[in-house]
Backbone as a printed PyTorch tensor [residue, N CA C, xyz], in Angstrom:
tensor([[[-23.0930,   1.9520,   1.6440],
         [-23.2700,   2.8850,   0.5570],
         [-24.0350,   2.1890,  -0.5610]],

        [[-25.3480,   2.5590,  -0.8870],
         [-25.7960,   2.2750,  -1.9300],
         [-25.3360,   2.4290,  -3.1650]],

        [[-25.7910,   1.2280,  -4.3970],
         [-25.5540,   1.7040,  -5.3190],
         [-24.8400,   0.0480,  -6.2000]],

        [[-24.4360,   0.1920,  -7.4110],
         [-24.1300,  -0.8430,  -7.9620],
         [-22.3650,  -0.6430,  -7.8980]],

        [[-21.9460,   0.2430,  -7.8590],
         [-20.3420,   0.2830,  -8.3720],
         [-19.8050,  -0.0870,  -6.2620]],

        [[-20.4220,   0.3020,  -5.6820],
         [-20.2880,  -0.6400,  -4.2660],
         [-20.5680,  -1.8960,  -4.0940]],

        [[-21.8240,  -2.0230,  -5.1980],
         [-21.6100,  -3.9950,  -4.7710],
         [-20.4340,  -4.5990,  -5.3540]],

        [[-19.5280,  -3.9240,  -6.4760],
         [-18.1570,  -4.8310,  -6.7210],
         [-17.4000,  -5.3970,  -5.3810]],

        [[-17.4410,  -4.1090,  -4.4830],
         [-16.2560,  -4.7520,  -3.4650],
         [-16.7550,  -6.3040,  -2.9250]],

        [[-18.4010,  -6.4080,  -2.7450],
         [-18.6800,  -7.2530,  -2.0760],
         [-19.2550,  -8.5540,  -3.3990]],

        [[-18.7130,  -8.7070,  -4.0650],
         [-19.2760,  -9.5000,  -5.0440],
         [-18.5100, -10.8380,  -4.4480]],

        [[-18.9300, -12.0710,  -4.9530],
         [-18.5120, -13.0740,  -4.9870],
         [-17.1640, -13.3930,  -5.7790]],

        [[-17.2850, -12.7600,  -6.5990],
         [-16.0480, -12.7470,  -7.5500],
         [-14.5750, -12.1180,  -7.0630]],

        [[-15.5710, -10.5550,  -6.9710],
         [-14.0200, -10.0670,  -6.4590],
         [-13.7370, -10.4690,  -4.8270]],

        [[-14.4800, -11.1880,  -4.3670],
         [-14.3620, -11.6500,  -3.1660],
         [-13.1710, -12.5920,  -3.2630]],

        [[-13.6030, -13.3660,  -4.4080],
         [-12.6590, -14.9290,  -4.5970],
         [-11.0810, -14.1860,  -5.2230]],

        [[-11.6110, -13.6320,  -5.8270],
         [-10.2400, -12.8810,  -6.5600],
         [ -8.7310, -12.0030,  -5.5660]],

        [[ -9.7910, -11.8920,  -4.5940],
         [ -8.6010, -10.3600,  -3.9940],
         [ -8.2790, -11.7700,  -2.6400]],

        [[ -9.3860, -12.7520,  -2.5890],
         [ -8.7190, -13.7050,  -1.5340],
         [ -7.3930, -14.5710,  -2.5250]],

        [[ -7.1050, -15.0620,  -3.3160],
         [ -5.8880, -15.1820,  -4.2030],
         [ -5.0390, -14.5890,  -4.2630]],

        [[ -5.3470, -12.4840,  -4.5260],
         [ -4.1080, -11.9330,  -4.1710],
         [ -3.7740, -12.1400,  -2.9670]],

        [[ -4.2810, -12.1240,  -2.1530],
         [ -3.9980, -12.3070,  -0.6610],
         [ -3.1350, -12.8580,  -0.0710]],

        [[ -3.8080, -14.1320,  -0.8260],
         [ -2.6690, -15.8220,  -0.3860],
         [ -1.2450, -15.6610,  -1.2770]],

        [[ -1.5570, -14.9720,  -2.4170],
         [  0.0850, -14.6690,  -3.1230],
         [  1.1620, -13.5430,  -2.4080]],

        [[  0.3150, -13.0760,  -1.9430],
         [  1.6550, -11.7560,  -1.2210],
         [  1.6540, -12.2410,   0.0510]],

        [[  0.7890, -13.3170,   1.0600],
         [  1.2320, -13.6820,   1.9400],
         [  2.6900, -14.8520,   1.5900]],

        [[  2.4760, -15.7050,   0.4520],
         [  3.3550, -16.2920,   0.7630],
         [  4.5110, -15.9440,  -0.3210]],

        [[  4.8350, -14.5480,  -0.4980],
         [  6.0040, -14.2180,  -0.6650],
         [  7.2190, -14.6940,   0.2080]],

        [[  8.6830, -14.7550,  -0.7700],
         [  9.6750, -15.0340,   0.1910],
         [  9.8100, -14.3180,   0.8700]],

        [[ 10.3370, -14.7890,   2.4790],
         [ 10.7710, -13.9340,   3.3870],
         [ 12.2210, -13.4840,   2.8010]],

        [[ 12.3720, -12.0340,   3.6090],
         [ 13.5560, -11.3070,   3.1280],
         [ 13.9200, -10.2870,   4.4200]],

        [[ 15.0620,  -9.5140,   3.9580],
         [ 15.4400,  -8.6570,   5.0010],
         [ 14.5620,  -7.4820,   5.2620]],

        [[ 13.6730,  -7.1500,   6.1300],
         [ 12.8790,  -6.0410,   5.9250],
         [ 13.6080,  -4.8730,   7.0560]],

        [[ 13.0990,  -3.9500,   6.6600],
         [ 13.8870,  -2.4840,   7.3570],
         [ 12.8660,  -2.8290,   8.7690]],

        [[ 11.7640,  -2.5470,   8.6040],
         [ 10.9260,  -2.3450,   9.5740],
         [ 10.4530,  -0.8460,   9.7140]],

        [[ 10.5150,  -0.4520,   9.3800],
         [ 10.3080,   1.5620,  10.3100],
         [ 10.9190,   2.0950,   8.7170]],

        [[ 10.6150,   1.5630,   7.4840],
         [ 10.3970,   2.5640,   5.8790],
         [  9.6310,   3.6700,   6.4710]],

        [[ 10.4290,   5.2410,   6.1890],
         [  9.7270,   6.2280,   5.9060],
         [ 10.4790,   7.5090,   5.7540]],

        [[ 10.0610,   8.5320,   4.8310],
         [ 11.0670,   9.2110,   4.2890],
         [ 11.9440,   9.8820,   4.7200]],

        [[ 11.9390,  10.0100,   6.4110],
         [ 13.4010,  10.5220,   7.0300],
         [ 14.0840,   9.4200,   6.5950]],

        [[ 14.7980,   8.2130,   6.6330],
         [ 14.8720,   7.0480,   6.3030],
         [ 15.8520,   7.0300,   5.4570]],

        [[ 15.6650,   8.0050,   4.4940],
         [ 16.7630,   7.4920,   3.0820],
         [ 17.5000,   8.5210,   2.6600]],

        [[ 18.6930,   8.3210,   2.4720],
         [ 19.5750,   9.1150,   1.6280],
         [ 19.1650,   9.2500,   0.3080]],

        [[ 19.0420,  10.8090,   0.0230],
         [ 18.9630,  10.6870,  -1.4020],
         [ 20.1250,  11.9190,  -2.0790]],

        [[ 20.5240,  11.3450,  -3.0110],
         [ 21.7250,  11.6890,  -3.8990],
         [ 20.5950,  13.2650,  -4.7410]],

        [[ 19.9620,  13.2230,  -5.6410],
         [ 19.9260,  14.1110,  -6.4360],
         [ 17.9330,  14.3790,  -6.1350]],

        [[ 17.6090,  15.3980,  -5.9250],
         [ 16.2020,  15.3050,  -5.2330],
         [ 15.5270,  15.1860,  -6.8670]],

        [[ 15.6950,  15.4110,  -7.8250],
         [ 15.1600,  16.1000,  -9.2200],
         [ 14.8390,  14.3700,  -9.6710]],

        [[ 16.0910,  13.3890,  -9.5050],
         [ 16.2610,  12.3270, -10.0880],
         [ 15.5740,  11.0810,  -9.0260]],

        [[ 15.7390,  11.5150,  -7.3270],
         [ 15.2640,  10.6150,  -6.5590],
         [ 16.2120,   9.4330,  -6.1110]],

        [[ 17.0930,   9.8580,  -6.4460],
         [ 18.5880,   8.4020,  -6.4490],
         [ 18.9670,   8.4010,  -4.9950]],

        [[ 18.2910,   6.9990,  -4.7790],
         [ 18.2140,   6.6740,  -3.6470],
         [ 19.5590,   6.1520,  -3.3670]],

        [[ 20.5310,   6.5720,  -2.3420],
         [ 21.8900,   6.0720,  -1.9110],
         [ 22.3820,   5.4250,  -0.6470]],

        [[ 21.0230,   5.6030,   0.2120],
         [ 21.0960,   4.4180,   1.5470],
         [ 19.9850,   5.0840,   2.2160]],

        [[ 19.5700,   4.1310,   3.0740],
         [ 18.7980,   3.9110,   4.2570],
         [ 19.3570,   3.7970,   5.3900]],

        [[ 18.6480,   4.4490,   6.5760],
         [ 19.3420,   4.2890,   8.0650],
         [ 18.3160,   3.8970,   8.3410]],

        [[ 19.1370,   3.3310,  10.0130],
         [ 17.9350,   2.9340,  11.1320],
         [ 17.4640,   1.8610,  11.0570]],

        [[ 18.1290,   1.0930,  11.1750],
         [ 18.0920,  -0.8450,  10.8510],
         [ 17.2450,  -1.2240,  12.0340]],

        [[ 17.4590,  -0.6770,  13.1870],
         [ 16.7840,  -0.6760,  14.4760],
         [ 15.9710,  -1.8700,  14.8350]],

        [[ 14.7550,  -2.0560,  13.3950],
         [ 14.1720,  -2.4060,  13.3350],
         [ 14.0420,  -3.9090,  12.5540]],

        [[ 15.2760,  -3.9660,  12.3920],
         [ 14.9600,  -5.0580,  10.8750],
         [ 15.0160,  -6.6070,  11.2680]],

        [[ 14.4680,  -6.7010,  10.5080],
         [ 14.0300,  -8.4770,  10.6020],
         [ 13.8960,  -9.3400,   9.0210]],

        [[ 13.4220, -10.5030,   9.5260],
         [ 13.5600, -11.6430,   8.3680],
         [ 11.7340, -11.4180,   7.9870]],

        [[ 11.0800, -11.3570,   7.4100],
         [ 10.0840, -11.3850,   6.9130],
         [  9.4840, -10.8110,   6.1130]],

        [[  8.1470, -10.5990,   5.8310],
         [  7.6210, -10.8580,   4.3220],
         [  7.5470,  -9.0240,   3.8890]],

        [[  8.3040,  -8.7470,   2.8450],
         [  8.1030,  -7.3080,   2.2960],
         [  7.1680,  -6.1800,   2.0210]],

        [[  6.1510,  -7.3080,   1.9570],
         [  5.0770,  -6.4250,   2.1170],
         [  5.0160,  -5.3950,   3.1270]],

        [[  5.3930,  -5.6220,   4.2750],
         [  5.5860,  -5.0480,   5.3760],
         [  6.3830,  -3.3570,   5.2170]],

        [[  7.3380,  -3.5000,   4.3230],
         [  8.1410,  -2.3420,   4.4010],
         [  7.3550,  -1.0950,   3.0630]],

        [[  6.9040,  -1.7230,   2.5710],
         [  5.8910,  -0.9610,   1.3330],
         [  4.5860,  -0.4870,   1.7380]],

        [[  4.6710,  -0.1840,   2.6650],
         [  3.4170,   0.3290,   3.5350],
         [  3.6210,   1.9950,   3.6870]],

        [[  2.7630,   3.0550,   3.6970],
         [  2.9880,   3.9200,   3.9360],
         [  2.3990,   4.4250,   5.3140]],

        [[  2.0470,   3.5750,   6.3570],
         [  1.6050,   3.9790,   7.5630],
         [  2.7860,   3.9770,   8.4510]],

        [[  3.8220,   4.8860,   7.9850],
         [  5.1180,   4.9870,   8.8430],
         [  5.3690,   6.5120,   8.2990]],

        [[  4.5760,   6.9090,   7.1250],
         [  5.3090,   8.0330,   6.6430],
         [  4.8130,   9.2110,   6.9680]],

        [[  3.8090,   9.8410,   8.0510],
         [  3.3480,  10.8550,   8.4210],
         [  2.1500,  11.2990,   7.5660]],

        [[  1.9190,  12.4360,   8.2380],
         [  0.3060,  12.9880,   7.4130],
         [  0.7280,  13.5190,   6.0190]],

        [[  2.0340,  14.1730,   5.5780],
         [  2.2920,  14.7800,   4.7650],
         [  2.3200,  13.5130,   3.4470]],

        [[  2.4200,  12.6130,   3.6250],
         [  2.8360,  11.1210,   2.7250],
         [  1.1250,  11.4820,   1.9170]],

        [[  0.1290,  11.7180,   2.4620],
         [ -1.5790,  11.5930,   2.1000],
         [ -1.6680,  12.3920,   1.0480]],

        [[ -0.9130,  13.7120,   0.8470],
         [ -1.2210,  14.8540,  -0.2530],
         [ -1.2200,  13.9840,  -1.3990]],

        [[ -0.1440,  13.3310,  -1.2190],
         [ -0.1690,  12.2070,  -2.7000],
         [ -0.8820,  11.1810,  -2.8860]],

        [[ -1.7160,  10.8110,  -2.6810],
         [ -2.4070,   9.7050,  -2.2180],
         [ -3.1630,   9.2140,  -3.7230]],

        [[ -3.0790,  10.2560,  -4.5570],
         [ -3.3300,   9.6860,  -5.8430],
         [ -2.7890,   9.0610,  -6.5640]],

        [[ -1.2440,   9.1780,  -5.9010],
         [  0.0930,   8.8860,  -7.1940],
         [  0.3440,   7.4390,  -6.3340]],

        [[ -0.7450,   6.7360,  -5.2540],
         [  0.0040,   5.3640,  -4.2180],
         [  0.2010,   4.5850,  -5.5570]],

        [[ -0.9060,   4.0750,  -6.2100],
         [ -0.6270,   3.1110,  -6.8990],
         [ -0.0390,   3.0430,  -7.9950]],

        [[  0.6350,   4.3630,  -9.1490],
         [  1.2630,   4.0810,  -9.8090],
         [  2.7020,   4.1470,  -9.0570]],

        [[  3.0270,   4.8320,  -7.5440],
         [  4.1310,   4.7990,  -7.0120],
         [  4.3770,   3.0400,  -6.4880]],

        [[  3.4830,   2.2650,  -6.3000],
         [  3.5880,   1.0810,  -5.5790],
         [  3.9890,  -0.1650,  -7.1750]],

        [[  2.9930,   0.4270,  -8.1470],
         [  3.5750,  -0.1430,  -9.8640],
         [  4.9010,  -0.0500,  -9.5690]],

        [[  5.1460,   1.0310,  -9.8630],
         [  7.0760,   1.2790, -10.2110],
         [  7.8410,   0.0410,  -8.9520]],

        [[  7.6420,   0.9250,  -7.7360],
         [  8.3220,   0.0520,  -6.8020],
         [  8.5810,  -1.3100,  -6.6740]],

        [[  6.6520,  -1.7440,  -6.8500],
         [  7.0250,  -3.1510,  -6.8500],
         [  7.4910,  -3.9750,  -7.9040]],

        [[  7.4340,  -3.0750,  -9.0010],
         [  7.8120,  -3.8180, -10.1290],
         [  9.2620,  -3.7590, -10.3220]],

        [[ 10.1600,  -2.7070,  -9.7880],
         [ 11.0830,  -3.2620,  -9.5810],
         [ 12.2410,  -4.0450,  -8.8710]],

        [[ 11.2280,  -4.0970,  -7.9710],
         [ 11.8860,  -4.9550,  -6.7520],
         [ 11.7380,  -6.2470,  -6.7980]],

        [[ 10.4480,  -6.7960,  -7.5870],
         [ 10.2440,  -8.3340,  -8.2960],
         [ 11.0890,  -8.3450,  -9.0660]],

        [[ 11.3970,  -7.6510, -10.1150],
         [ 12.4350,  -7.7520, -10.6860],
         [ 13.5630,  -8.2590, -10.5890]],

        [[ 14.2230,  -7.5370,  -9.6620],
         [ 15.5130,  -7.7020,  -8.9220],
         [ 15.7400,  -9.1310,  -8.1140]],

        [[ 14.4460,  -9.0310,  -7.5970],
         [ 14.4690, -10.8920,  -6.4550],
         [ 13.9220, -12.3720,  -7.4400]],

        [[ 13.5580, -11.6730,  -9.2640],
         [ 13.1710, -12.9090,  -9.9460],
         [ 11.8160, -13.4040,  -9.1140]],

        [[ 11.1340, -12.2850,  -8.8910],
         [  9.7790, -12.8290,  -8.6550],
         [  8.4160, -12.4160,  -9.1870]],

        [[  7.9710, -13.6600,  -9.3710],
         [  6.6730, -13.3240,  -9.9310],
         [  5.1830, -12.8600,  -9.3380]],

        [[  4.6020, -12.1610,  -9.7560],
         [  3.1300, -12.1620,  -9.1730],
         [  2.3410, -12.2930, -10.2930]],

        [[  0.8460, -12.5980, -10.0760],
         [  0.0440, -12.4280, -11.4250],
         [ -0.3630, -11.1540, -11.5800]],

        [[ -0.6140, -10.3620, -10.4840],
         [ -0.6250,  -8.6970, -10.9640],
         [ -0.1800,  -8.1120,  -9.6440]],

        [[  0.4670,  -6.9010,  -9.9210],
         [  0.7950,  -5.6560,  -9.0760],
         [ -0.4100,  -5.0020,  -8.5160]],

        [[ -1.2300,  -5.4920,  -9.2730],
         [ -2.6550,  -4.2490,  -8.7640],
         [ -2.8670,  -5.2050,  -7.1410]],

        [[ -2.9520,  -6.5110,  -6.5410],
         [ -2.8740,  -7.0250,  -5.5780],
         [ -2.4580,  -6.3450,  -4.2940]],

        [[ -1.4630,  -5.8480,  -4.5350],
         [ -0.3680,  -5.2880,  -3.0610],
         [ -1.4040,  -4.0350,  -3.5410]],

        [[ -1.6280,  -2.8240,  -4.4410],
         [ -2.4680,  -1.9660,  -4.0130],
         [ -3.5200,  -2.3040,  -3.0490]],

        [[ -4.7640,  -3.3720,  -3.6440],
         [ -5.3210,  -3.8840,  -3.0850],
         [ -5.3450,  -4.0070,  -1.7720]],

        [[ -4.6230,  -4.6340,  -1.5960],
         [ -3.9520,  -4.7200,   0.0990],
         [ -4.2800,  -4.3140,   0.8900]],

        [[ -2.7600,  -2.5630,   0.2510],
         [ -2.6920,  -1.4120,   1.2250],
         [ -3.7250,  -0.8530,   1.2000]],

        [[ -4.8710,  -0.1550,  -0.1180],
         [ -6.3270,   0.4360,   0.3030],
         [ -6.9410,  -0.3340,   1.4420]],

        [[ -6.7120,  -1.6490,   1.6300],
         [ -8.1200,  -2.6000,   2.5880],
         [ -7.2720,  -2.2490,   3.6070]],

        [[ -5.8610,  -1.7670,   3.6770],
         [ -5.4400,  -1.8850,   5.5110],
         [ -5.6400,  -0.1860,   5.6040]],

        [[ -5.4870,   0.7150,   4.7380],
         [ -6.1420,   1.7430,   5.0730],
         [ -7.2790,   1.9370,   5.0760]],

        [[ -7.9250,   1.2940,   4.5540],
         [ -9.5230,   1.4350,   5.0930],
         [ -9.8770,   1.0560,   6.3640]],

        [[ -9.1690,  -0.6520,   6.5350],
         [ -9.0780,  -0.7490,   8.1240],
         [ -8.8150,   0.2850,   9.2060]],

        [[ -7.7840,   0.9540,   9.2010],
         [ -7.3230,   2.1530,   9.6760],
         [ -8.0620,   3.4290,  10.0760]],

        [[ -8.5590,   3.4240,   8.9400],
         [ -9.9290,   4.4460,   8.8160],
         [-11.2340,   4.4680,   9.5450]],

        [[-11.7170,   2.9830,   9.4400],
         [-12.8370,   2.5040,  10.2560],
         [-12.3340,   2.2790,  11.5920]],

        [[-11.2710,   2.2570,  11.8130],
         [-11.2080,   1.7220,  13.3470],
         [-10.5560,   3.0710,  14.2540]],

        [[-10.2160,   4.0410,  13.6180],
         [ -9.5190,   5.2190,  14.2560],
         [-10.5900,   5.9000,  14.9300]],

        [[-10.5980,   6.4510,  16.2750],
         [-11.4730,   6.9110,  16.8060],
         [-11.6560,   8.7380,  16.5190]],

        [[-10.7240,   9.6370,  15.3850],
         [-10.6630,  10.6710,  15.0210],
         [-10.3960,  10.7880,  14.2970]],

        [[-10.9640,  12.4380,  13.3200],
         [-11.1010,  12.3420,  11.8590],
         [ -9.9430,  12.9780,  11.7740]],

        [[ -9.2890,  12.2280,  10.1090],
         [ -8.0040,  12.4790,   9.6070],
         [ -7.7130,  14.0360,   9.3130]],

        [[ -6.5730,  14.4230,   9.3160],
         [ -6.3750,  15.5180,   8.7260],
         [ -6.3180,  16.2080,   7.7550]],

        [[ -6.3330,  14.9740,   6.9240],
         [ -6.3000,  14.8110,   5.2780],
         [ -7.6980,  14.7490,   4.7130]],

        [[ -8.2500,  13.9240,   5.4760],
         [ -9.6700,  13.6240,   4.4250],
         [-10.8040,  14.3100,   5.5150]],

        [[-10.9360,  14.5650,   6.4040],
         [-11.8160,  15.0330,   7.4600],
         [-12.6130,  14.1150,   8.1740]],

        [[-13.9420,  13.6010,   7.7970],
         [-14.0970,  12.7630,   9.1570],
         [-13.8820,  11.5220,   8.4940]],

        [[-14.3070,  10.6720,   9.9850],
         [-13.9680,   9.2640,   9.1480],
         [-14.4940,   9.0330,   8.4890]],

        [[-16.2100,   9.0460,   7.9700],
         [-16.9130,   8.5700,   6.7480],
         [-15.9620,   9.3840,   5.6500]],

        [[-15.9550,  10.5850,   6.0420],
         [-15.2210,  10.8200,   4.1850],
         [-13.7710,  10.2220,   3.7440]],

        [[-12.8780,   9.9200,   4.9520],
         [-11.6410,   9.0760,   4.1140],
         [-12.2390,   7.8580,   4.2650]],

        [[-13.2800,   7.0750,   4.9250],
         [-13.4880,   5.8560,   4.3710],
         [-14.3700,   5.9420,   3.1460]],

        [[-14.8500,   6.6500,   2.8590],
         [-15.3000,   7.1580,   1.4290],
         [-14.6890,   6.9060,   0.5260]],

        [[-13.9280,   8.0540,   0.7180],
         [-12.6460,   8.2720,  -0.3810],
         [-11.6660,   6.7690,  -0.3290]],

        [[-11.3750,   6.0910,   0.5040],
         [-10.5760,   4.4710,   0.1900],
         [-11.1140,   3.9690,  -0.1620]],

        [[-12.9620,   3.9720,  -0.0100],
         [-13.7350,   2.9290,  -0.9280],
         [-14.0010,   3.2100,  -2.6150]],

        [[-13.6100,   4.6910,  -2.5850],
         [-13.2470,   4.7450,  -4.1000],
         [-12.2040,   3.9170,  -4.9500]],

        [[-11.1730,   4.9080,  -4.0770],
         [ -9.8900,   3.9850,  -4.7250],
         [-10.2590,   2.4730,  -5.0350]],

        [[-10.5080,   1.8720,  -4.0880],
         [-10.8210,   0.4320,  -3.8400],
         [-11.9460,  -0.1820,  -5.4740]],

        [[-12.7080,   0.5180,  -5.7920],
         [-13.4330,   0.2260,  -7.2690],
         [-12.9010,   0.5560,  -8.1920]],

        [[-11.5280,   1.7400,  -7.9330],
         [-10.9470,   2.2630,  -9.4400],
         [-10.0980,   0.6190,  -9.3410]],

        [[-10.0110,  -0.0230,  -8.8760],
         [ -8.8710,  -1.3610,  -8.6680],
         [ -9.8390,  -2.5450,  -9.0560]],

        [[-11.1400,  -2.4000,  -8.8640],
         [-11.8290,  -3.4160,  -9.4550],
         [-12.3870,  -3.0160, -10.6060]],

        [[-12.6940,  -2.0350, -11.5400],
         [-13.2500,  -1.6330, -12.8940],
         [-12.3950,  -2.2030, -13.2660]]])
């Protein structure tokens, strides 16, 4: 895609930069992860308030790195309608879950980061167009947006 607000992704800078977030959320502590996060998944107490009161289906769970469970490629096509609200939903989340484990990052915008580049992966490598965005150039389109609102 031509143009100047596309050469950010590929700049030298944010090249060096998003390889740092990288190496910081890889070497997060390992922890208990669910494995299989997605919104059949959780008990919730009050739908208005969101009060989350347990999770099922351990099935899956293991010792490793969290990132893993903050992924939304477990949550169906219906998870995409929102797809505007990922990163202030992934702010809240992750910010309070560092919280809670006394951990630091230098920014939250990183794990967005991330998840846009593994959905973009996703995107480019799926052999049929989404249901959400239509073919593959337009949701890889549309993730390469997102992806510059994270570098402006």
């Amino acid at each position: 895609m031509p143009g100047s607000q596309f050469d950010l992704l590929t700049s030298k800078e944010s090249q060096s930069q998003w390889r740092a977030l990288m190496k910081e959320l890889a070497n997060l502590p390992p922890t208990l992860i669910h494995g299989d996060v997605h919104e059949d998944q959780f008990f919730v107490r009050s739908r208005s308030e969101l009060e989350i009161t347990g999770l099922i289906d351990w099935g899956t769970a293991a010792i490793g790195n969290p990132v893993f469970d903050f992924n939304f490629g477990e949550w169906g096509v219906d998870i995409w309608r929102y797809r505007t609200h990922f990163r202030r939903f992934r702010q809240v989340m992750w910010g309070e879950y560092l919280a809670a484990r006394n951990i630091n990052l230098s920014t939250v915008e990183g794990l967005h980061v991330f998840y846009t580049l593994q959905e973009l992966y996703c995107a480019a490598t799926r052999g049929r167009a989404s249901p959400v965005y239509g073919s593959r150039e337009e949701e890889k389109e549309a993730v390469l947006h997102r992806l510059l609102d994270v570098s402006m």
